[in-house]
Every structure is written in structure tokens, then in C-alpha cells.
mmCIF file of N, CA and C in Angstrom:
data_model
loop_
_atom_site.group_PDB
_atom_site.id
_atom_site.type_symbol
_atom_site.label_atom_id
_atom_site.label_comp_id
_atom_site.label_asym_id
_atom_site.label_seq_id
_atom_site.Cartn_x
_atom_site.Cartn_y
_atom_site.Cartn_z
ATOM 1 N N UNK A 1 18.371 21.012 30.369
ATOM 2 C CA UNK A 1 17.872 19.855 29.660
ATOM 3 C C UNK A 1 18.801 18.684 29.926
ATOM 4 N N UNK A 2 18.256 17.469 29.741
ATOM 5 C CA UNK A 2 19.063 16.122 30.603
ATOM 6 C C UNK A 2 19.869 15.884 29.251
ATOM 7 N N UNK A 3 20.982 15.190 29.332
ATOM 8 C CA UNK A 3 21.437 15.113 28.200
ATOM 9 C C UNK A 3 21.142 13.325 27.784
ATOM 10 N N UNK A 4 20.718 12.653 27.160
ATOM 11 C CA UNK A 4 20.305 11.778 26.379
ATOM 12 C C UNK A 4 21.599 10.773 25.406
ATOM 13 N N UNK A 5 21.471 9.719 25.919
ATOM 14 C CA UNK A 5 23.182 8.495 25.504
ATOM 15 C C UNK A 5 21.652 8.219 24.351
ATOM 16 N N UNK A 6 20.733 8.138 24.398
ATOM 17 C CA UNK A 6 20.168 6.779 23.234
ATOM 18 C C UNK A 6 18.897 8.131 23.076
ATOM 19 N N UNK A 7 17.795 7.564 22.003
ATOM 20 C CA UNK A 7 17.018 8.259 21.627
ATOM 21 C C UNK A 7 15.988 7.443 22.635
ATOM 22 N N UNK A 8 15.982 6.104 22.665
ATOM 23 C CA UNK A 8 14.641 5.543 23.550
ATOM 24 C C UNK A 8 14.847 6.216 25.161
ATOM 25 N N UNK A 9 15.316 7.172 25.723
ATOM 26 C CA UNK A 9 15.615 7.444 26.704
ATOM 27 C C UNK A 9 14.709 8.552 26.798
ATOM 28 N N UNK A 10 14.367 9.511 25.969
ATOM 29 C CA UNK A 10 13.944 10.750 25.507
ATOM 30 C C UNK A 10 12.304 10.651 25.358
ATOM 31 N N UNK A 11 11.383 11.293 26.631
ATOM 32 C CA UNK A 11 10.442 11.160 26.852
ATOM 33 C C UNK A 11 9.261 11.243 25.687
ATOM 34 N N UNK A 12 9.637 12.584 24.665
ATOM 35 C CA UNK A 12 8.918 12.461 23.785
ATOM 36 C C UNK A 12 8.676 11.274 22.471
ATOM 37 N N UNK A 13 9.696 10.577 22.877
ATOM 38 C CA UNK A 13 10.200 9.328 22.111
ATOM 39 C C UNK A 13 9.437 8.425 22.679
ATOM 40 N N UNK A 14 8.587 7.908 23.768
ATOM 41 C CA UNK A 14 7.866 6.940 24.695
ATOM 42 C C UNK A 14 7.284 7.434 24.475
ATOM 43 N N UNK A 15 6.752 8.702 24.217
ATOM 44 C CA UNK A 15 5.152 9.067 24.306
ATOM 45 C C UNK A 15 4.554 8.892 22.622
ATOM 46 N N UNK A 16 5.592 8.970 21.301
ATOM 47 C CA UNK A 16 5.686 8.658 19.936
ATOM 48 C C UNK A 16 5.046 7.358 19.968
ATOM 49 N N UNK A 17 6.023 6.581 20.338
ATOM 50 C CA UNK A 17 5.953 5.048 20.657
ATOM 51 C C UNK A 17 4.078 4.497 20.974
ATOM 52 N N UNK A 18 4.183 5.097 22.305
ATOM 53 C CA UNK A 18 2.643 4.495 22.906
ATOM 54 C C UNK A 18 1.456 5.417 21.941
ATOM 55 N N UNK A 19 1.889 6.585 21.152
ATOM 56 C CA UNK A 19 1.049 6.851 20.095
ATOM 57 C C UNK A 19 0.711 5.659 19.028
ATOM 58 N N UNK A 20 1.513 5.268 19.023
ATOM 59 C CA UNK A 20 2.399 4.751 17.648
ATOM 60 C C UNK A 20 0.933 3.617 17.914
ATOM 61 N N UNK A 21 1.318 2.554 18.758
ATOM 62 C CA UNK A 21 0.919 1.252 19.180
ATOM 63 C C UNK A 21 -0.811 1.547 19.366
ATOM 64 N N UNK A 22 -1.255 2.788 19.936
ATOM 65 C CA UNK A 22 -2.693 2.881 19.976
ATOM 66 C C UNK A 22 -3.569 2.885 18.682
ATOM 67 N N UNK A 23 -2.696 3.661 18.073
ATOM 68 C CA UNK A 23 -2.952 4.259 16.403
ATOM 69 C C UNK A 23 -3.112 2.488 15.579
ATOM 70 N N UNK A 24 -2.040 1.717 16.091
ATOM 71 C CA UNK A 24 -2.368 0.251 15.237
ATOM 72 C C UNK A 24 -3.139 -0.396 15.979
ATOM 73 N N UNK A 25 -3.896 -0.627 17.423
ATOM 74 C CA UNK A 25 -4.744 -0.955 18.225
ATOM 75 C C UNK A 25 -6.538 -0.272 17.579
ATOM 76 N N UNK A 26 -6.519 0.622 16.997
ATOM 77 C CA UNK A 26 -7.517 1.303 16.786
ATOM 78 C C UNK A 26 -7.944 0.334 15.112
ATOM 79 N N UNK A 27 -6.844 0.818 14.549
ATOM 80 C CA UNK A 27 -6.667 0.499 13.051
ATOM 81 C C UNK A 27 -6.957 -1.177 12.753
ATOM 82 N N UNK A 28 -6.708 -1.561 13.496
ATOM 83 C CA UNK A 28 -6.836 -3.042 13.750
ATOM 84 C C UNK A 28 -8.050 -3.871 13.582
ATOM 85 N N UNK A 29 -9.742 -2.868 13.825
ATOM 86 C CA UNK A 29 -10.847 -3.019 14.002
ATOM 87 C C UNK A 29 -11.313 -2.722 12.686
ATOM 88 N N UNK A 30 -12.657 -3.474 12.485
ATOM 89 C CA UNK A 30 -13.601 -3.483 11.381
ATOM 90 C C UNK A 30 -14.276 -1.571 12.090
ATOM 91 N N UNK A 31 -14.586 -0.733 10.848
ATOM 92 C CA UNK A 31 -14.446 -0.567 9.238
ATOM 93 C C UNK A 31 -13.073 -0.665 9.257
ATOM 94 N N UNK A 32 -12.251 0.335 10.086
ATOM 95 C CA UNK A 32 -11.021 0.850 9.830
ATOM 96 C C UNK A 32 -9.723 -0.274 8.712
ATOM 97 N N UNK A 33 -9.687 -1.522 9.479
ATOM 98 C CA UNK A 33 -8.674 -2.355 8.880
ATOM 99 C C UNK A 33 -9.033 -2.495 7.401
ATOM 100 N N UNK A 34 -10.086 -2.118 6.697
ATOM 101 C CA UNK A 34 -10.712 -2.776 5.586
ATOM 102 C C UNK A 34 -10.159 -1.501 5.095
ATOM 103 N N UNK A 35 -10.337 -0.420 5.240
ATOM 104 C CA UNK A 35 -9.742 1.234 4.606
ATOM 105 C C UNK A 35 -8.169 0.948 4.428
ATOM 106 N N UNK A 36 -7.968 -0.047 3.588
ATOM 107 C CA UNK A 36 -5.943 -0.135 3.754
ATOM 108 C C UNK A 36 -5.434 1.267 3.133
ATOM 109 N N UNK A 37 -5.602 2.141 2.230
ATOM 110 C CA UNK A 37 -5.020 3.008 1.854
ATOM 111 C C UNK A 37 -5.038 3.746 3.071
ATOM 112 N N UNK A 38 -6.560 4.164 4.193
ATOM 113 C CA UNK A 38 -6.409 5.283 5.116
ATOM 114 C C UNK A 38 -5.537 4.527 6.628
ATOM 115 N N UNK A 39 -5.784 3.245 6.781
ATOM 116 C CA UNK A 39 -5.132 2.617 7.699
ATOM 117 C C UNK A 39 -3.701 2.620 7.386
ATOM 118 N N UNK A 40 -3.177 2.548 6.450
ATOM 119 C CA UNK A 40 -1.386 2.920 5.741
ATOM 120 C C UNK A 40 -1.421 3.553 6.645
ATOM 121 N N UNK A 41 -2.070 4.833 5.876
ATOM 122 C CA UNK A 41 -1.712 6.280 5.806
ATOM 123 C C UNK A 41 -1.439 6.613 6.751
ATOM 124 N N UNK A 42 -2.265 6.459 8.182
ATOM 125 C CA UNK A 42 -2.561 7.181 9.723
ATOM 126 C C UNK A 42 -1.617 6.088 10.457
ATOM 127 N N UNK A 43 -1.454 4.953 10.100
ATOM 128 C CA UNK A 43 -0.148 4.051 11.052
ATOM 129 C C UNK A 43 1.603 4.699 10.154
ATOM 130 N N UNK A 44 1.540 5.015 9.054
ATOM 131 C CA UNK A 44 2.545 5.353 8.271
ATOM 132 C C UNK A 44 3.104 6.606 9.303
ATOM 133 N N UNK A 45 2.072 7.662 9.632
ATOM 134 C CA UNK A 45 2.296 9.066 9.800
ATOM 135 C C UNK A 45 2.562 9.123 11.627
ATOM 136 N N UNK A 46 1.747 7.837 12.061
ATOM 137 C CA UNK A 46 2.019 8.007 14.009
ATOM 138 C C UNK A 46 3.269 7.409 13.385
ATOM 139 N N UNK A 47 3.936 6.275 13.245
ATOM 140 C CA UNK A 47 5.242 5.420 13.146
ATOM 141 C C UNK A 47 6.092 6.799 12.577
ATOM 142 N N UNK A 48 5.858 7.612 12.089
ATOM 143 C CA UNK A 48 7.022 8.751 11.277
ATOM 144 C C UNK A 48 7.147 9.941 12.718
ATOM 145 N N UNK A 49 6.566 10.147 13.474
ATOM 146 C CA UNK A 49 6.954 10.602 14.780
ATOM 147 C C UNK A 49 8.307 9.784 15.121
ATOM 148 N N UNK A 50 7.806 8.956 15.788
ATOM 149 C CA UNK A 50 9.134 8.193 16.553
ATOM 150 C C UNK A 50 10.140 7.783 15.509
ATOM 151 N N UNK A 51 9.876 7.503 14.716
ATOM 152 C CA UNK A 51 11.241 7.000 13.352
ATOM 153 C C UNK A 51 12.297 8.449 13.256
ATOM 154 N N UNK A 52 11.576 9.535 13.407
ATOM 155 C CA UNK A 52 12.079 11.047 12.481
ATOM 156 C C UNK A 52 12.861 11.181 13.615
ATOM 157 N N UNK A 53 12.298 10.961 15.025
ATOM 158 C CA UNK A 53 12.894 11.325 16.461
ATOM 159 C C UNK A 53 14.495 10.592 16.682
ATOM 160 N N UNK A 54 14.237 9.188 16.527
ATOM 161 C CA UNK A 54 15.144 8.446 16.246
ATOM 162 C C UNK A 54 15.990 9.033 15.240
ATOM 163 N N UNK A 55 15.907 8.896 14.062
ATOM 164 C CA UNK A 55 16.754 8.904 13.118
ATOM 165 C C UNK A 55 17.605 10.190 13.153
ATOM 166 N N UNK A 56 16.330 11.767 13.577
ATOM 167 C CA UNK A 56 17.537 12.701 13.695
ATOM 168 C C UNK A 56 18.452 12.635 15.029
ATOM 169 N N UNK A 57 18.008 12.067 16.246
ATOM 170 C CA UNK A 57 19.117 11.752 17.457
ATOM 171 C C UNK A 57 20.270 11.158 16.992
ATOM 172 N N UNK A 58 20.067 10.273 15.915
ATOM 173 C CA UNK A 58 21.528 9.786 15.350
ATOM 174 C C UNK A 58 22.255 10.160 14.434
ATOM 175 N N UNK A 59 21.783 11.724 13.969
ATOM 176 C CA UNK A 59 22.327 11.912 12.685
ATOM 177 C C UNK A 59 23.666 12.446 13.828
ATOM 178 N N UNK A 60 23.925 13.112 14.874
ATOM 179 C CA UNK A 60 24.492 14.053 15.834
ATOM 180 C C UNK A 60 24.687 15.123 15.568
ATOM 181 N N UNK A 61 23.980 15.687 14.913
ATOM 182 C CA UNK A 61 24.141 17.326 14.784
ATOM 183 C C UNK A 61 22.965 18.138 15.508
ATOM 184 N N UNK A 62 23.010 19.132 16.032
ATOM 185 C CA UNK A 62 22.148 20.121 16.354
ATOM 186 C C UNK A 62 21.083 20.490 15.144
ATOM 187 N N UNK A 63 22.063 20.894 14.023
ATOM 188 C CA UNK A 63 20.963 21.363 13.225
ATOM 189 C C UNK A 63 19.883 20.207 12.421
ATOM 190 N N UNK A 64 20.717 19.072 12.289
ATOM 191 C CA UNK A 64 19.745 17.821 11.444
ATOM 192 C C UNK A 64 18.707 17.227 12.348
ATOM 193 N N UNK A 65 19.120 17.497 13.911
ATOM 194 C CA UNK A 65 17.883 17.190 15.098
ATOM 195 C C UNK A 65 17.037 18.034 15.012
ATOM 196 N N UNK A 66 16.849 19.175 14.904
ATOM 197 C CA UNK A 66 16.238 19.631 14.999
ATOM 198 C C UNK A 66 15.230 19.529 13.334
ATOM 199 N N UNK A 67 15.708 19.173 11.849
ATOM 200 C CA UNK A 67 15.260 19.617 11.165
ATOM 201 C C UNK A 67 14.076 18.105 11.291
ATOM 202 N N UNK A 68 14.678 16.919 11.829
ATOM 203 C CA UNK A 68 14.009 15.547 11.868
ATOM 204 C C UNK A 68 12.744 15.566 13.134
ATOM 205 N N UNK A 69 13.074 16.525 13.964
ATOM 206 C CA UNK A 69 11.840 17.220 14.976
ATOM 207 C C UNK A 69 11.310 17.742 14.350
ATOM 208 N N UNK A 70 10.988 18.882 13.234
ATOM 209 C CA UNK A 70 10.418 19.210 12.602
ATOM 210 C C UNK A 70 9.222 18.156 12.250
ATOM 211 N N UNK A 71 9.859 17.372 11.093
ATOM 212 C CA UNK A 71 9.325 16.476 10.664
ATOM 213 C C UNK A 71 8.634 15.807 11.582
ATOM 214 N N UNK A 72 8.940 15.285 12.350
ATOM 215 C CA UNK A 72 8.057 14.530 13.450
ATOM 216 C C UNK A 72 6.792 15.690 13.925
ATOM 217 N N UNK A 73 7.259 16.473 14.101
ATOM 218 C CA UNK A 73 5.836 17.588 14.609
ATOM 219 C C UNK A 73 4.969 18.048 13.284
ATOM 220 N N UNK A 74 5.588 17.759 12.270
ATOM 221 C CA UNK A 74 4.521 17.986 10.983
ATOM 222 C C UNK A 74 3.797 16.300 10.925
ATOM 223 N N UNK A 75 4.323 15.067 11.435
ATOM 224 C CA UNK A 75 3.461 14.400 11.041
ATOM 225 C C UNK A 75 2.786 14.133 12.482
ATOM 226 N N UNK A 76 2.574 14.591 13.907
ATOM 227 C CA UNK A 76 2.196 14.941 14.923
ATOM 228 C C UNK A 76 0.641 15.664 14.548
ATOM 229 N N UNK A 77 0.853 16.484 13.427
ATOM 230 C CA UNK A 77 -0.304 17.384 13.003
ATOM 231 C C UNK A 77 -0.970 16.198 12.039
ATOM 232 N N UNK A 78 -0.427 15.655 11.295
ATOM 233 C CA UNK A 78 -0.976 15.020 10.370
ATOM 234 C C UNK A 78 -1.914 13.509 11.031
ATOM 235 N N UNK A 79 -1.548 13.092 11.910
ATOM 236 C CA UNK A 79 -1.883 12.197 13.024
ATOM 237 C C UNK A 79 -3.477 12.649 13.790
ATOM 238 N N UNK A 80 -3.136 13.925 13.809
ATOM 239 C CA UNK A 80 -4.433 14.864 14.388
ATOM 240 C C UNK A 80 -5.660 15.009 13.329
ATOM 241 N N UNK A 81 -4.926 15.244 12.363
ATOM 242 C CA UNK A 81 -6.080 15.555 11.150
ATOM 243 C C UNK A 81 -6.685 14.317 10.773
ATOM 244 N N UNK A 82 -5.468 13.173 10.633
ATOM 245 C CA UNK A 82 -6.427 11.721 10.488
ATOM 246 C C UNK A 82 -7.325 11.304 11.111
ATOM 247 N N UNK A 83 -7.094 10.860 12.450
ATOM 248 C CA UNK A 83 -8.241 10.682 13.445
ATOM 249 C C UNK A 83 -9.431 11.438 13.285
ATOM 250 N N UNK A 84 -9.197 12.684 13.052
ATOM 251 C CA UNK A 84 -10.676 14.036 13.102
ATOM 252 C C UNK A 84 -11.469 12.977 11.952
ATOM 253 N N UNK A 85 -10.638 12.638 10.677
ATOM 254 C CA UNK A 85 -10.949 11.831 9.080
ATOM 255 C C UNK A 85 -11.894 9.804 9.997
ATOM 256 N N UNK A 86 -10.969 9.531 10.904
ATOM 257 C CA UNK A 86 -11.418 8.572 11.137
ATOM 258 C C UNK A 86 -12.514 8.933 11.688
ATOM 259 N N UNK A 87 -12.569 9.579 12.905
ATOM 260 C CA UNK A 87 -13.913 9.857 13.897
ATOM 261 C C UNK A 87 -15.215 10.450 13.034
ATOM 262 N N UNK A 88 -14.830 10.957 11.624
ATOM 263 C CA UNK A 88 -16.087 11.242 10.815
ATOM 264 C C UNK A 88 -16.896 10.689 10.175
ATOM 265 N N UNK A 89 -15.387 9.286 9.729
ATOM 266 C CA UNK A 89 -15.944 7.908 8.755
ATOM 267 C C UNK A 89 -16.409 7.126 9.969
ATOM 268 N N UNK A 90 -16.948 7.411 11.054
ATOM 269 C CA UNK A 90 -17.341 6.524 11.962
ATOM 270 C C UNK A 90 -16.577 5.236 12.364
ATOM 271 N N UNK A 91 -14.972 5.441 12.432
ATOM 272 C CA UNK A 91 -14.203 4.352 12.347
ATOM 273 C C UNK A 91 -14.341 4.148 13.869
ATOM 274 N N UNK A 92 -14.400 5.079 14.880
ATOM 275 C CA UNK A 92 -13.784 5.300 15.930
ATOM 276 C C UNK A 92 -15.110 5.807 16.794
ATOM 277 N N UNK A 93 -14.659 5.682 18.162
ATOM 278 C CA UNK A 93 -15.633 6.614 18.896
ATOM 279 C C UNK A 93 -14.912 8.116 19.385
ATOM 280 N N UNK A 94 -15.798 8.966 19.956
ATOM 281 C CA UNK A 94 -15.175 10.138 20.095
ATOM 282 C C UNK A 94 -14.555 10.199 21.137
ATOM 283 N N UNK A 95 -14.803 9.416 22.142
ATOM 284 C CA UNK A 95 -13.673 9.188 23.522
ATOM 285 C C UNK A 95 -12.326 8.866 22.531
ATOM 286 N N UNK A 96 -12.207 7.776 21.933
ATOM 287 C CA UNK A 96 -11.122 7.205 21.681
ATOM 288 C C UNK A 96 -10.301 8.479 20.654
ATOM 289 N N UNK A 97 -11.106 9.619 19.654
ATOM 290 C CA UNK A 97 -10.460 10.158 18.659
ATOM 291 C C UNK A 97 -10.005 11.105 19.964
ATOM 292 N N UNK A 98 -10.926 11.350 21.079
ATOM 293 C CA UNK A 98 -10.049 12.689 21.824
ATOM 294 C C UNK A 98 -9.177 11.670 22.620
ATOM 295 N N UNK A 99 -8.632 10.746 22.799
ATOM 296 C CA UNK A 99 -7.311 10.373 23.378
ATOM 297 C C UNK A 99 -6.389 10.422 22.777
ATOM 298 N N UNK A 100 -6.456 9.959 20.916
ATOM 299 C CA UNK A 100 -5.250 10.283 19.814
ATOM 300 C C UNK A 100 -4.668 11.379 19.319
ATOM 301 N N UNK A 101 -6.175 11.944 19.552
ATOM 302 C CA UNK A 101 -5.966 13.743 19.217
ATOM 303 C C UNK A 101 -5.390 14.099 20.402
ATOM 304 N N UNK A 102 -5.527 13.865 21.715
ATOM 305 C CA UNK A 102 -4.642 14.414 22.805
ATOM 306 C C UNK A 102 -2.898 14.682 22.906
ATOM 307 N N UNK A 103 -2.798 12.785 22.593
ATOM 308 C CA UNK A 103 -1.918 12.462 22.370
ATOM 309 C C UNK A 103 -0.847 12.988 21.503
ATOM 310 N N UNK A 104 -1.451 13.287 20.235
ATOM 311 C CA UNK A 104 -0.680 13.767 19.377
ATOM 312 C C UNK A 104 -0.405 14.941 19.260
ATOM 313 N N UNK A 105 -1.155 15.810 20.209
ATOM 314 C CA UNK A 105 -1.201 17.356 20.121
ATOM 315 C C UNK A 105 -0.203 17.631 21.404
ATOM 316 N N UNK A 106 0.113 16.618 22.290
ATOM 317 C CA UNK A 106 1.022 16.833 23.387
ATOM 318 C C UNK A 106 2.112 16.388 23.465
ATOM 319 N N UNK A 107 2.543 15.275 22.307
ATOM 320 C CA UNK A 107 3.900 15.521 21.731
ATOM 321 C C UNK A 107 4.032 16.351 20.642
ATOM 322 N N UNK A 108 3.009 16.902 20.169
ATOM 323 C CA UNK A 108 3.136 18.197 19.013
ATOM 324 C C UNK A 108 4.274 19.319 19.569
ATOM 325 N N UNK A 109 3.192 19.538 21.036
ATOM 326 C CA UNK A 109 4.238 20.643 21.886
ATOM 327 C C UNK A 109 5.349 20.162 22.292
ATOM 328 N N UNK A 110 5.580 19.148 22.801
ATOM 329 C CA UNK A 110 7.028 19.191 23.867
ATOM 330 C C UNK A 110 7.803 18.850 22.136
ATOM 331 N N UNK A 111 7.746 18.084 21.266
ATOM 332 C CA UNK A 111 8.229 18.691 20.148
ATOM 333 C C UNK A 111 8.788 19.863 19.683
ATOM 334 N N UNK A 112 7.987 20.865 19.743
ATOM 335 C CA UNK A 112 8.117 21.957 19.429
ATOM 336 C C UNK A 112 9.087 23.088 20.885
ATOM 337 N N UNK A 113 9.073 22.337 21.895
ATOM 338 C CA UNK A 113 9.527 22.909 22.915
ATOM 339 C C UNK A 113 11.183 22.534 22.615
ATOM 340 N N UNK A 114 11.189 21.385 22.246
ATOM 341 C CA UNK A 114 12.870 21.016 22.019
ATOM 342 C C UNK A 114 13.772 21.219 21.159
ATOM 343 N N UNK A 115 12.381 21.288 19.823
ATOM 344 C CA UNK A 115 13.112 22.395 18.599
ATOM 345 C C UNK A 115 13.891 23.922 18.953
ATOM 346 N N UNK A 116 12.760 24.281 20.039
ATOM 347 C CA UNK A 116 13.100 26.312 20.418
ATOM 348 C C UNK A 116 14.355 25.644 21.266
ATOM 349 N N UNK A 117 14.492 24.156 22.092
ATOM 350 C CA UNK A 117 15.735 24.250 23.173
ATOM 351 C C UNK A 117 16.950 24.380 22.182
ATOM 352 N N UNK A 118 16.802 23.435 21.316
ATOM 353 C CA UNK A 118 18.253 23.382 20.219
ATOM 354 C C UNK A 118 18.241 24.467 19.605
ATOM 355 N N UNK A 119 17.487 25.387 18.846
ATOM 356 C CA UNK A 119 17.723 26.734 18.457
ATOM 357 C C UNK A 119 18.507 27.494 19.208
ATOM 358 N N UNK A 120 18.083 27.254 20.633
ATOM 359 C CA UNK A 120 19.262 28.605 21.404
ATOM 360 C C UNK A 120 20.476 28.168 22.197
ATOM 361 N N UNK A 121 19.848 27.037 22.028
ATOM 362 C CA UNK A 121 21.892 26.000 23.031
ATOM 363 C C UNK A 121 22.780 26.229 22.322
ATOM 364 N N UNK A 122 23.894 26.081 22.790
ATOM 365 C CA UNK A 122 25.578 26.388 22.095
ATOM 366 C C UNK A 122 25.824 24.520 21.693
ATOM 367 N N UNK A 123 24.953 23.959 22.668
ATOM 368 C CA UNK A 123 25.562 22.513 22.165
ATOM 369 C C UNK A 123 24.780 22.286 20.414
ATOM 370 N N UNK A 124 26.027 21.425 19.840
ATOM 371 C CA UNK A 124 26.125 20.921 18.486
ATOM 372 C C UNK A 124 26.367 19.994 18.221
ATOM 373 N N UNK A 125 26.383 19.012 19.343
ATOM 374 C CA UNK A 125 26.318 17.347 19.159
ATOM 375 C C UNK A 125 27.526 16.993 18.290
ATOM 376 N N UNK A 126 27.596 15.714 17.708
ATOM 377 C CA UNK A 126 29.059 15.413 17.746
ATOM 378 C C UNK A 126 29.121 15.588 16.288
ATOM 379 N N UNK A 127 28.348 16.197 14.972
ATOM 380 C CA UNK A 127 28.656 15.965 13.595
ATOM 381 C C UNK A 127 28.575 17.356 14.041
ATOM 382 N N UNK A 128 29.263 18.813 13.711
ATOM 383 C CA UNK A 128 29.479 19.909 13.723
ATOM 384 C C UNK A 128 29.224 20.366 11.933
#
């Protein structure tokens, strides 16, 4: 695994990001923008990917990265379930819900791939 000076360096972190920005590109449009509690909610939960990613890269520990990946892959799922919520309220079309749902289900995994890397590395980053 490459080792990483910044969190914006870290691929699943660009792919958070361009979630992030589609999710407020979508949200942006009549019905959706008028739903402010569900428009929060689904820009709140893509933006908590990349924030959780960030924030645990800087805590420097092995174990707090991994627990802030967590988090990011629970709201990865939650990102998934919204859209399914938008594409039902007819916010969206179904091309567009299977690009968010893609999206979010393929940093779900490499998520989850980097959690299992830090589980078995000896590295412990610089807060021990």
C-alpha cells in the first residue's frame, strides 16, 4: 500500500469528493431542492464520507483510521439507501440513481478493503 503525506492524495478520498459534488448537482433540481429535510439529509451523509476519511487520516493512529473508515462506509451505505428514497420520490432518473448508487457502493468497497489493510499492518501511524 502507497503510503499517503495528506488525506487528498488517497484515491478513495477523490472518489468521496466527486460523490460528494454529484449528490449536490442532483439535489440542486426541482422536486428534490424543495425536500430540505431529505436534501440535508443525503448531501449531509455523501459530505460525511470524505469529512470521516479526512478527519480519521489526521487523527494518526491506526486504530482511530480505521474506526473513521468505518464511519465513512456506514454513511457510503446510507448514501445508497437515499438515492433508492430519491429515485422512488421521482426526484431523479434511474440512469442518474444507478451512477450514485454505483458510486457509493465502490467506495463502500475499497473502504472496506483499507479497513481489512490496517487490521493486519504492523504500521500504527504516529499517535500509538
Amino acid at each position: 500500500m502507497a503510503k499517503f503525506e495528506r488525506f487528498e492524495d488517497m484515491e478513495v478520498w477523490r472518489l468521496s469528493r466527486d460523490l460528494c459534488k454529484l449528490v449536490h448537482k442532483l439535489t440542486r433540481r426541482e422536486p428534490f431542492k424543495s425536500d430540505y429535510r431529505f436534501k440535508a439529509q443525503i448531501e449531509s451523509s455523501s459530505g460525511s464520507i470524505m469529512d470521516n476519511i479526512a478527519e480519521g487520516f489526521e487523527r494518526g493512529g491506526n486504530k482511530e483510521f480505521r474506526k473513521f473508515l468505518r464511519y465513512s462506509k456506514g454513511s457510503s451505505g446510507e448514501v445508497r439507501s437515499q438515492i433508492i428514497r430519491a429515485f422512488d420520490k421521482e426526484y431523479i432518473s434511474r440512469e442518474e440513481c444507478k451512477e450514485v448508487y454505483e458510486m457509493a457502493n465502490i467506495i463502500g468497497r475499497k473502504l472496506k478493503n483499507l479497513i481489512e489493510y490496517f487490521k493486519r499492518t504492523k504500521r500504527k501511524g504516529t499517535n500509538y
